[in-house]
Amino acid sequence: MKMLMKAALAAALVAVSATAPATETATPITPDAIRATLEKMPAGDAQRGKAVHDANFCASCHGVNGVASTDQWPTVSGQPVFVTEKALVEFRGGARHGDDMDELMTAVSKKLTDAEIADLAAFYATQPGAPGAEKPLPTPALVTQGDPKRMIAPCGMCHGQDATGSASGRVPVLHGQTERYHEAALLKYRTGARQSDLNREMRMIAEKLTDQEIHDLAAYYASLPGKDAAKK
């Protein structure tokens, strides 16, 4: 499996290297620079975003319309515009690294202009999320109650109680997210390998979670339908 994964990543990198480079230069990425870049992001266009998605072979990992074809990659369909823009700005600026998938996303994102990032985000925001399982798993207490003794807030308080996500539109939708990717993300937050939470909120929570709790949360959210997903 690892050899197949490396082969797929190598093929994707070759395909990416053949695309034209972006004409804009990314702002050096610090938390303040990320915020500044996002504040000036142009309005995106979903139709143009589909063209960017196709031109950069995004479907090879994230699926034709943003529903990941394998669970080590994230499903990006149904995510708020801000969430996708922030992730791509971070990758473009080298703020996310640590494994082969991060390196591939950095290589892809470095070729994207602000306008292309905004268009991709607009496209994914219009696409339905993953369908989830026929029978969703029971809800872990951490989702609705958190754990006051460990000062862990409920997941739903920030990420929303359903697939529409947070009312702010600035937090990832977890409903329908792929299990393996979600589990890996939480583990990265726990070790500090991932620092995309500008206020350290995810790292502070993940540091207190056990392996089993991380697994159970990822499995639960993967069993739920994503935003506007068709029912099984």
Coordinates of N, CA and C in Angstrom, one line a residue:
M1 N 0.8 -1.2 0.0 CA 0.0 0.0 0.0 C 0.9 1.3 0.0
K2 N 1.9 1.3 0.8 CA 2.8 2.4 0.9 C 3.5 2.7 -0.5
M3 N 3.9 1.6 -1.1 CA 4.6 1.7 -2.4 C 3.6 2.3 -3.5
L4 N 2.3 1.8 -3.4 CA 1.3 2.3 -4.3 C 1.1 3.8 -4.1
M5 N 1.1 4.2 -2.8 CA 0.8 5.5 -2.4 C 2.0 6.4 -2.9
K6 N 3.2 6.0 -2.8 CA 4.4 6.7 -3.2 C 4.4 6.9 -4.8
A7 N 3.9 5.8 -5.4 CA 3.9 5.8 -6.9 C 2.8 6.8 -7.4
A8 N 1.7 6.9 -6.7 CA 0.6 7.8 -7.0 C 1.1 9.2 -6.8
L9 N 1.8 9.5 -5.7 CA 2.3 10.8 -5.4 C 3.3 11.2 -6.4
A10 N 4.2 10.3 -6.8 CA 5.2 10.7 -7.8 C 4.5 11.0 -9.1
A11 N 3.5 10.3 -9.5 CA 2.8 10.6 -10.8 C 2.1 11.9 -10.7
A12 N 1.5 12.2 -9.6 CA 0.8 13.5 -9.4 C 1.8 14.6 -9.5
L13 N 3.0 14.5 -8.9 CA 4.0 15.5 -8.9 C 4.5 15.8 -10.3
V14 N 4.6 14.7 -11.1 CA 5.1 14.9 -12.5 C 4.0 15.6 -13.3
A15 N 2.7 15.3 -13.0 CA 1.6 16.0 -13.7 C 1.6 17.5 -13.3
V16 N 1.8 17.7 -12.0 CA 1.8 19.1 -11.6 C 2.9 19.9 -12.2
S17 N 4.1 19.3 -12.3 CA 5.2 20.1 -12.8 C 5.0 20.5 -14.2
A18 N 4.1 19.9 -14.9 CA 3.9 20.2 -16.3 C 2.9 21.4 -16.5
T19 N 2.3 21.8 -15.4 CA 1.4 23.0 -15.5 C 2.1 24.3 -15.5
A20 N 1.5 25.3 -16.0 CA 2.1 26.6 -16.0 C 2.3 27.2 -14.6
P21 N 3.4 27.9 -14.3 CA 3.5 28.5 -13.0 C 2.6 29.7 -12.8
A22 N 2.3 30.0 -11.6 CA 1.5 31.2 -11.3 C 2.3 32.5 -11.5
T23 N 1.6 33.5 -11.8 CA 2.3 34.8 -12.0 C 2.3 35.6 -10.7
E24 N 1.6 35.3 -9.7 CA 1.6 36.0 -8.4 C 2.5 35.3 -7.4
T25 N 3.1 36.1 -6.5 CA 4.0 35.6 -5.5 C 3.3 35.5 -4.2
A26 N 3.4 34.4 -3.5 CA 2.7 34.3 -2.2 C 3.4 35.2 -1.2
T27 N 2.5 35.7 -0.3 CA 3.0 36.5 0.9 C 3.8 35.5 1.8
P28 N 5.0 35.9 2.3 CA 5.7 35.0 3.3 C 4.7 34.7 4.4
I29 N 4.6 33.4 4.7 CA 3.5 33.0 5.6 C 3.9 33.0 7.0
T30 N 3.3 33.9 7.7 CA 3.3 33.9 9.2 C 1.8 34.0 9.5
P31 N 1.3 33.8 10.7 CA -0.1 33.9 11.0 C -0.7 35.2 10.6
D32 N 0.1 36.3 10.8 CA -0.4 37.6 10.4 C -0.5 37.7 8.8
A33 N 0.5 37.2 8.2 CA 0.4 37.2 6.7 C -0.7 36.3 6.1
I34 N -1.0 35.2 6.8 CA -2.1 34.4 6.4 C -3.4 35.2 6.5
R35 N -3.6 35.9 7.6 CA -4.8 36.7 7.8 C -4.9 37.8 6.7
A36 N -3.8 38.5 6.5 CA -3.8 39.6 5.5 C -4.1 39.1 4.1
T37 N -3.6 37.9 3.7 CA -3.8 37.4 2.4 C -5.3 37.0 2.3
L38 N -5.9 36.4 3.3 CA -7.3 36.0 3.2 C -8.2 37.2 3.2
E39 N -7.8 38.3 3.8 CA -8.7 39.5 3.8 C -8.8 40.1 2.5
K40 N -7.7 40.0 1.6 CA -7.7 40.6 0.3 C -8.1 39.6 -0.8
M41 N -8.5 38.4 -0.4 CA -8.8 37.4 -1.4 C -10.0 37.9 -2.3
P42 N -9.8 37.7 -3.6 CA -10.9 38.2 -4.5 C -12.1 37.2 -4.4
A43 N -13.3 37.6 -4.9 CA -14.4 36.8 -5.0 C -14.2 35.7 -6.0
G44 N -14.6 34.4 -5.6 CA -14.3 33.3 -6.5 C -15.5 33.0 -7.4
D45 N -15.2 32.2 -8.4 CA -16.2 31.8 -9.4 C -16.2 30.3 -9.5
A46 N -17.3 29.7 -9.2 CA -17.3 28.2 -9.2 C -17.0 27.6 -10.5
Q47 N -17.5 28.2 -11.6 CA -17.3 27.6 -12.9 C -15.8 27.7 -13.3
R48 N -15.2 28.8 -13.0 CA -13.7 28.9 -13.2 C -13.0 27.9 -12.3
G49 N -13.5 27.8 -11.1 CA -12.9 26.8 -10.1 C -12.9 25.4 -10.6
K50 N -13.9 25.0 -11.3 CA -14.0 23.7 -11.9 C -12.8 23.5 -12.9
A51 N -12.6 24.5 -13.7 CA -11.5 24.5 -14.7 C -10.2 24.4 -14.0
V52 N -10.0 25.1 -12.9 CA -8.7 25.0 -12.2 C -8.5 23.6 -11.6
H53 N -9.6 23.1 -11.0 CA -9.6 21.7 -10.5 C -9.2 20.7 -11.5
D54 N -9.7 20.9 -12.7 CA -9.4 19.9 -13.8 C -7.9 20.1 -14.3
A55 N -7.5 21.4 -14.4 CA -6.2 21.7 -15.0 C -5.1 21.2 -14.0
N56 N -5.3 21.2 -12.7 CA -4.3 20.8 -11.8 C -4.5 19.4 -11.3
F57 N -5.3 18.6 -11.9 CA -5.5 17.2 -11.6 C -5.9 16.9 -10.2
C58 N -6.7 17.8 -9.6 CA -7.1 17.7 -8.3 C -8.0 16.4 -8.1
A59 N -8.7 16.0 -9.1 CA -9.5 14.8 -9.0 C -8.8 13.6 -8.7
S60 N -7.5 13.5 -9.1 CA -6.7 12.3 -8.9 C -6.6 11.9 -7.4
C61 N -6.7 12.9 -6.5 CA -6.7 12.6 -5.1 C -8.0 13.0 -4.4
H62 N -8.6 14.1 -4.8 CA -9.8 14.6 -4.1 C -11.1 14.2 -4.7
G63 N -11.1 13.5 -5.8 CA -12.3 13.0 -6.5 C -12.8 14.0 -7.5
V64 N -13.6 13.6 -8.4 CA -14.1 14.4 -9.5 C -14.7 15.7 -9.1
N65 N -15.5 15.6 -8.0 CA -16.2 16.8 -7.5 C -15.8 17.1 -6.1
G66 N -14.7 16.6 -5.6 CA -14.2 17.0 -4.3 C -14.5 15.9 -3.2
V67 N -15.1 14.8 -3.6 CA -15.3 13.7 -2.6 C -14.1 12.8 -2.8
A68 N -13.3 12.7 -1.8 CA -12.0 12.0 -2.0 C -12.2 10.5 -2.4
S69 N -11.4 10.0 -3.3 CA -11.5 8.7 -3.8 C -10.9 7.6 -2.9
T70 N -10.0 8.1 -2.0 CA -9.5 7.2 -1.0 C -9.4 7.9 0.4
D71 N -9.5 7.2 1.5 CA -9.7 7.9 2.7 C -8.4 8.5 3.3
Q72 N -7.3 8.4 2.7 CA -6.1 9.1 3.2 C -6.1 10.6 2.8
W73 N -6.9 10.9 1.8 CA -7.0 12.3 1.3 C -8.3 12.9 1.9
P74 N -8.3 14.2 2.1 CA -9.6 14.8 2.6 C -10.6 15.0 1.5
T75 N -11.9 14.9 1.9 CA -13.0 15.3 1.0 C -13.1 16.9 1.2
V76 N -13.0 17.6 0.1 CA -13.0 19.0 0.1 C -14.4 19.6 -0.3
S77 N -15.2 18.8 -0.9 CA -16.5 19.3 -1.3 C -17.4 19.7 -0.1
G78 N -18.2 20.7 -0.2 CA -19.0 21.1 0.9 C -18.3 21.9 2.0
Q79 N -17.1 22.2 1.8 CA -16.3 23.0 2.7 C -16.6 24.5 2.5
P80 N -16.7 25.3 3.6 CA -16.8 26.7 3.4 C -15.7 27.3 2.6
V81 N -16.0 28.4 1.8 CA -15.0 29.0 1.0 C -13.8 29.4 1.8
F82 N -14.0 30.0 3.0 CA -12.8 30.5 3.8 C -11.9 29.3 4.1
V83 N -12.5 28.2 4.5 CA -11.7 27.0 4.9 C -10.7 26.5 3.8
T84 N -11.3 26.4 2.6 CA -10.4 26.0 1.5 C -9.4 27.0 1.1
E85 N -9.8 28.3 1.1 CA -8.8 29.4 0.8 C -7.7 29.3 1.8
K86 N -8.0 29.2 3.1 CA -7.0 29.2 4.2 C -6.0 28.1 4.0
A87 N -6.6 26.9 3.7 CA -5.7 25.7 3.6 C -4.7 25.9 2.4
L88 N -5.2 26.4 1.3 CA -4.4 26.5 0.1 C -3.3 27.6 0.3
V89 N -3.7 28.7 1.0 CA -2.8 29.8 1.3 C -1.7 29.3 2.2
E90 N -2.0 28.4 3.1 CA -1.0 27.9 4.0 C -0.1 26.9 3.3
F91 N -0.7 26.0 2.5 CA 0.2 25.1 1.7 C 1.1 25.9 0.8
R92 N 0.6 26.9 0.1 CA 1.4 27.7 -0.8 C 2.5 28.4 -0.2
G93 N 2.3 28.8 1.1 CA 3.4 29.5 1.8 C 4.3 28.6 2.6
G94 N 4.1 27.2 2.5 CA 5.0 26.3 3.2 C 4.7 26.1 4.6
A95 N 3.4 26.5 5.1 CA 3.1 26.4 6.5 C 2.6 25.0 6.9
R96 N 2.3 24.2 5.9 CA 1.9 22.8 6.3 C 2.9 21.8 5.6
H97 N 3.6 21.0 6.4 CA 4.5 20.1 5.9 C 4.7 18.9 6.9
G98 N 5.3 17.9 6.5 CA 5.5 16.8 7.4 C 5.4 15.4 6.8
D99 N 4.7 15.3 5.7 CA 4.6 14.0 5.0 C 4.5 14.2 3.5
D100 N 4.5 13.1 2.7 CA 4.5 13.2 1.3 C 3.2 14.0 0.7
M101 N 2.1 13.8 1.4 CA 0.9 14.4 0.9 C 1.0 15.9 1.1
D102 N 1.6 16.4 2.2 CA 1.8 17.8 2.4 C 2.7 18.4 1.4
E103 N 3.7 17.6 1.0 CA 4.7 18.1 0.0 C 4.0 18.3 -1.3
L104 N 3.2 17.3 -1.7 CA 2.5 17.4 -2.9 C 1.5 18.6 -3.0
M105 N 0.8 18.8 -1.9 CA -0.1 19.9 -1.8 C 0.7 21.3 -1.9
T106 N 1.8 21.3 -1.3 CA 2.6 22.5 -1.3 C 3.1 22.8 -2.8
A107 N 3.5 21.7 -3.5 CA 3.9 21.9 -4.9 C 2.8 22.4 -5.8
V108 N 1.6 21.8 -5.6 CA 0.4 22.2 -6.3 C 0.1 23.7 -6.0
S109 N 0.0 24.0 -4.7 CA -0.5 25.3 -4.3 C 0.4 26.4 -4.7
K110 N 1.7 26.1 -4.8 CA 2.7 27.2 -5.2 C 2.4 27.7 -6.6
K111 N 1.7 26.9 -7.4 CA 1.4 27.3 -8.8 C 0.1 28.1 -8.9
L112 N -0.6 28.3 -7.8 CA -1.9 28.9 -7.8 C -1.8 30.4 -7.5
T113 N -2.6 31.2 -8.2 CA -2.7 32.6 -7.9 C -3.8 32.7 -6.8
D114 N -3.9 33.9 -6.2 CA -5.0 34.2 -5.3 C -6.4 34.0 -6.0
A115 N -6.5 34.4 -7.2 CA -7.8 34.3 -7.9 C -8.1 32.8 -8.2
E116 N -7.1 32.0 -8.5 CA -7.4 30.6 -8.7 C -7.7 29.9 -7.4
I117 N -7.1 30.3 -6.3 CA -7.5 29.7 -5.0 C -8.9 30.1 -4.7
A118 N -9.3 31.3 -4.9 CA -10.7 31.7 -4.6 C -11.7 31.0 -5.5
D119 N -11.3 30.8 -6.7 CA -12.2 30.0 -7.7 C -12.4 28.6 -7.2
L120 N -11.3 27.9 -6.9 CA -11.3 26.5 -6.4 C -12.2 26.5 -5.1
A121 N -12.0 27.4 -4.2 CA -12.8 27.4 -3.0 C -14.3 27.6 -3.3
A122 N -14.6 28.4 -4.3 CA -16.0 28.6 -4.6 C -16.6 27.4 -5.3
F123 N -15.8 26.7 -6.1 CA -16.3 25.4 -6.7 C -16.6 24.4 -5.7
Y124 N -15.6 24.1 -4.8 CA -15.8 23.1 -3.8 C -17.0 23.4 -2.8
A125 N -17.2 24.6 -2.6 CA -18.3 25.0 -1.7 C -19.7 24.7 -2.3
T126 N -19.7 24.6 -3.6 CA -21.0 24.3 -4.2 C -21.3 22.9 -4.4
Q127 N -20.3 22.0 -4.1 CA -20.4 20.6 -4.4 C -20.9 19.8 -3.2
P128 N -21.8 18.8 -3.4 CA -22.3 18.0 -2.2 C -21.2 17.2 -1.6
G129 N -21.3 17.0 -0.3 CA -20.3 16.2 0.4 C -20.5 14.8 0.3
A130 N -19.7 14.0 1.0 CA -19.7 12.5 0.9 C -21.0 12.0 1.5
P131 N -21.5 10.9 1.0 CA -22.8 10.4 1.5 C -22.8 9.8 2.9
G132 N -21.7 9.4 3.4 CA -21.6 8.8 4.7 C -22.0 7.3 4.7
A133 N -22.2 6.7 5.8 CA -22.6 5.3 5.9 C -24.1 5.2 5.9
E134 N -24.5 4.0 5.6 CA -26.0 3.7 5.6 C -26.5 3.9 7.0
K135 N -25.7 3.5 8.0 CA -26.1 3.7 9.4 C -25.0 4.4 10.1
P136 N -25.2 5.7 10.4 CA -24.1 6.4 11.1 C -23.8 5.8 12.5
L137 N -22.6 6.0 12.9 CA -22.2 5.5 14.2 C -22.8 6.3 15.4
P138 N -22.9 5.8 16.6 CA -23.3 6.5 17.7 C -22.5 7.8 18.0
T139 N -23.1 8.8 18.5 CA -22.4 10.1 18.7 C -21.5 10.0 19.9
P140 N -20.2 10.2 19.8 CA -19.3 10.2 21.0 C -19.7 11.4 21.9
A141 N -19.5 11.3 23.2 CA -19.9 12.3 24.1 C -19.0 13.6 23.8
L142 N -17.8 13.4 23.3 CA -17.0 14.6 23.1 C -17.6 15.5 22.0
V143 N -18.4 15.0 21.2 CA -19.0 15.8 20.1 C -20.0 16.8 20.7
T144 N -20.9 16.3 21.6 CA -21.9 17.2 22.1 C -21.7 17.7 23.5
Q145 N -20.8 17.0 24.3 CA -20.6 17.5 25.7 C -19.2 17.9 26.0
G146 N -18.3 17.4 25.1 CA -16.9 17.7 25.5 C -16.5 17.0 26.7
D147 N -15.5 17.5 27.5 CA -15.1 16.9 28.7 C -14.6 18.0 29.6
P148 N -15.5 18.6 30.4 CA -15.2 19.7 31.3 C -14.0 19.4 32.2
K149 N -13.9 18.2 32.7 CA -12.8 17.8 33.6 C -11.4 18.1 33.0
R150 N -11.4 17.8 31.7 CA -10.1 18.0 30.9 C -10.1 19.3 30.2
M151 N -11.1 20.1 30.4 CA -11.2 21.4 29.7 C -11.2 21.3 28.2
I152 N -12.0 20.3 27.7 CA -12.2 20.0 26.3 C -13.6 20.5 25.9
A153 N -13.7 21.4 25.0 CA -15.0 21.9 24.6 C -15.6 20.9 23.6
P154 N -16.9 20.9 23.5 CA -17.6 20.0 22.5 C -17.2 20.3 21.1
C155 N -16.9 19.3 20.3 CA -16.5 19.5 18.9 C -17.6 20.3 18.2
G156 N -18.8 20.0 18.5 CA -19.9 20.7 17.8 C -20.0 22.2 18.1
M157 N -19.4 22.6 19.2 CA -19.5 24.0 19.5 C -18.8 24.9 18.5
C158 N -17.7 24.4 17.9 CA -17.0 25.2 16.9 C -17.4 24.7 15.4
H159 N -17.5 23.3 15.3 CA -17.6 22.8 14.0 C -19.1 22.6 13.6
G160 N -20.0 22.9 14.5 CA -21.4 22.8 14.1 C -22.0 21.5 14.5
Q161 N -23.3 21.5 14.7 CA -24.0 20.2 15.0 C -24.5 19.4 13.8
D162 N -24.4 20.0 12.6 CA -24.8 19.3 11.4 C -23.9 19.6 10.3
A163 N -24.2 19.1 9.1 CA -23.3 19.2 8.0 C -23.2 20.6 7.4
T164 N -24.0 21.6 7.9 CA -23.8 23.0 7.4 C -22.6 23.6 8.1
G165 N -22.1 23.0 9.2 CA -20.9 23.5 9.8 C -21.2 24.7 10.7
S166 N -20.2 25.5 10.9 CA -20.3 26.7 11.8 C -21.0 27.8 11.1
A167 N -21.7 28.6 11.8 CA -22.4 29.7 11.2 C -21.4 30.8 10.7
S168 N -20.2 30.8 11.3 CA -19.2 31.8 10.8 C -18.7 31.4 9.4
G169 N -18.7 30.2 9.0 CA -18.2 29.7 7.8 C -16.6 29.7 7.8
R170 N -16.1 29.8 9.0 CA -14.6 29.9 9.1 C -14.0 28.6 9.7
V171 N -14.8 27.6 9.9 CA -14.3 26.4 10.5 C -14.7 25.2 9.6
P172 N -13.8 24.2 9.5 CA -14.1 23.0 8.6 C -15.3 22.3 9.0
V173 N -16.0 21.8 8.0 CA -17.2 20.9 8.2 C -16.5 19.5 8.4
L174 N -16.9 18.9 9.5 CA -16.4 17.5 9.8 C -17.3 16.4 9.3
H175 N -18.5 16.7 9.1 CA -19.5 15.6 8.6 C -19.0 15.1 7.3
G176 N -18.9 13.8 7.1 CA -18.5 13.2 5.9 C -17.0 13.3 5.6
Q177 N -16.2 13.7 6.5 CA -14.8 13.8 6.2 C -14.2 12.4 6.3
T178 N -13.2 12.1 5.5 CA -12.6 10.7 5.4 C -12.0 10.4 6.7
E179 N -12.2 9.1 7.1 CA -11.7 8.7 8.5 C -10.2 8.8 8.6
R180 N -9.5 8.2 7.7 CA -8.0 8.1 7.8 C -7.4 9.5 7.8
Y181 N -7.8 10.3 6.9 CA -7.3 11.7 6.9 C -7.6 12.4 8.2
H182 N -8.8 12.3 8.7 CA -9.2 13.1 9.9 C -8.4 12.6 11.1
E183 N -8.2 11.3 11.2 CA -7.5 10.7 12.3 C -6.0 11.2 12.2
A184 N -5.5 11.2 11.0 CA -4.1 11.7 10.8 C -3.9 13.2 11.2
A185 N -4.9 14.0 10.8 CA -4.9 15.4 11.1 C -4.9 15.6 12.6
L186 N -5.7 14.9 13.4 CA -5.8 15.1 14.8 C -4.5 14.6 15.5
L187 N -3.9 13.6 15.0 CA -2.6 13.1 15.5 C -1.5 14.2 15.2
K188 N -1.6 14.8 14.1 CA -0.6 15.9 13.8 C -0.8 17.1 14.7
Y189 N -2.0 17.4 15.0 CA -2.3 18.5 15.9 C -1.7 18.1 17.3
R190 N -1.9 16.8 17.7 CA -1.5 16.4 19.0 C 0.0 16.5 19.2
T191 N 0.7 16.2 18.1 CA 2.2 16.2 18.2 C 2.8 17.6 17.9
G192 N 1.9 18.5 17.4 CA 2.4 19.8 17.0 C 2.9 19.9 15.6
A193 N 2.9 18.7 14.8 CA 3.4 18.7 13.5 C 2.5 19.6 12.6
R194 N 1.2 19.7 12.9 CA 0.3 20.6 12.2 C 0.0 21.8 13.1
Q195 N 0.2 23.0 12.5 CA 0.0 24.2 13.3 C -0.9 25.2 12.5
S196 N -1.9 24.7 11.8 CA -2.7 25.5 11.0 C -3.8 26.2 11.8
D197 N -3.9 25.8 13.1 CA -4.8 26.5 14.0 C -4.1 27.7 14.5
L198 N -4.5 28.9 14.0 CA -3.7 30.1 14.3 C -3.7 30.5 15.8
N199 N -4.7 30.1 16.5 CA -4.8 30.4 17.9 C -4.4 29.2 18.8
R200 N -3.9 28.1 18.2 CA -3.5 26.9 18.9 C -4.7 26.1 19.5
E201 N -5.9 26.4 19.1 CA -7.1 25.8 19.8 C -7.1 24.3 19.5
M202 N -6.8 23.9 18.3 CA -6.9 22.4 18.0 C -5.7 21.7 18.7
R203 N -4.6 22.3 18.7 CA -3.5 21.6 19.4 C -3.7 21.5 20.9
M204 N -4.3 22.5 21.5 CA -4.6 22.4 22.9 C -5.6 21.3 23.2
I205 N -6.6 21.1 22.3 CA -7.6 20.0 22.5 C -7.0 18.7 22.2
A206 N -6.3 18.5 21.0 CA -5.8 17.2 20.6 C -4.7 16.7 21.6
E207 N -4.0 17.6 22.2 CA -3.0 17.1 23.2 C -3.6 16.3 24.3
K208 N -4.9 16.5 24.6 CA -5.6 15.8 25.7 C -6.4 14.6 25.2
L209 N -6.4 14.3 23.9 CA -7.2 13.2 23.4 C -6.3 11.9 23.4
T210 N -7.0 10.8 23.7 CA -6.3 9.5 23.6 C -6.4 9.0 22.1
D211 N -5.6 8.0 21.8 CA -5.6 7.4 20.5 C -7.0 6.9 20.2
Q212 N -7.7 6.3 21.2 CA -9.0 5.7 20.9 C -10.0 6.8 20.7
E213 N -9.9 7.9 21.4 CA -10.8 9.0 21.2 C -10.7 9.6 19.8
I214 N -9.4 9.8 19.4 CA -9.2 10.3 18.1 C -9.8 9.4 17.0
H215 N -9.5 8.1 17.2 CA -10.1 7.1 16.2 C -11.6 7.2 16.2
D216 N -12.2 7.2 17.4 CA -13.7 7.2 17.4 C -14.3 8.5 16.8
L217 N -13.7 9.6 17.1 CA -14.2 10.8 16.5 C -14.1 10.8 15.0
A218 N -13.0 10.4 14.4 CA -12.8 10.3 13.0 C -13.8 9.3 12.4
A219 N -14.0 8.2 13.0 CA -14.9 7.2 12.5 C -16.3 7.7 12.5
Y220 N -16.7 8.4 13.6 CA -18.0 8.9 13.7 C -18.3 9.9 12.6
Y221 N -17.5 10.9 12.4 CA -17.7 12.0 11.4 C -17.7 11.4 10.0
A222 N -16.9 10.4 9.8 CA -16.8 9.8 8.4 C -18.1 9.0 8.1
S223 N -18.8 8.6 9.2 CA -20.1 7.8 9.0 C -21.3 8.8 8.7
L224 N -21.1 10.1 8.8 CA -22.2 11.0 8.6 C -22.2 11.6 7.2
P225 N -23.3 11.9 6.7 CA -23.3 12.5 5.3 C -22.8 14.0 5.4
G226 N -22.1 14.4 4.4 CA -21.5 15.7 4.3 C -22.6 16.7 3.9
K227 N -22.2 17.9 3.7 CA -23.2 19.0 3.4 C -23.9 18.7 2.0
D228 N -25.2 18.8 2.1 CA -26.0 18.6 0.9 C -25.8 17.2 0.2
A229 N -25.3 16.3 0.9 CA -25.0 15.0 0.3 C -26.2 14.2 0.0
A230 N -26.2 13.4 -1.1 CA -27.3 12.6 -1.5 C -27.4 11.4 -0.5
K231 N -28.6 11.0 -0.1 CA -28.7 9.9 0.9 C -28.5 8.6 0.2
K232 N -27.9 7.7 1.0 CA -27.6 6.3 0.5 C -28.9 5.5 0.4

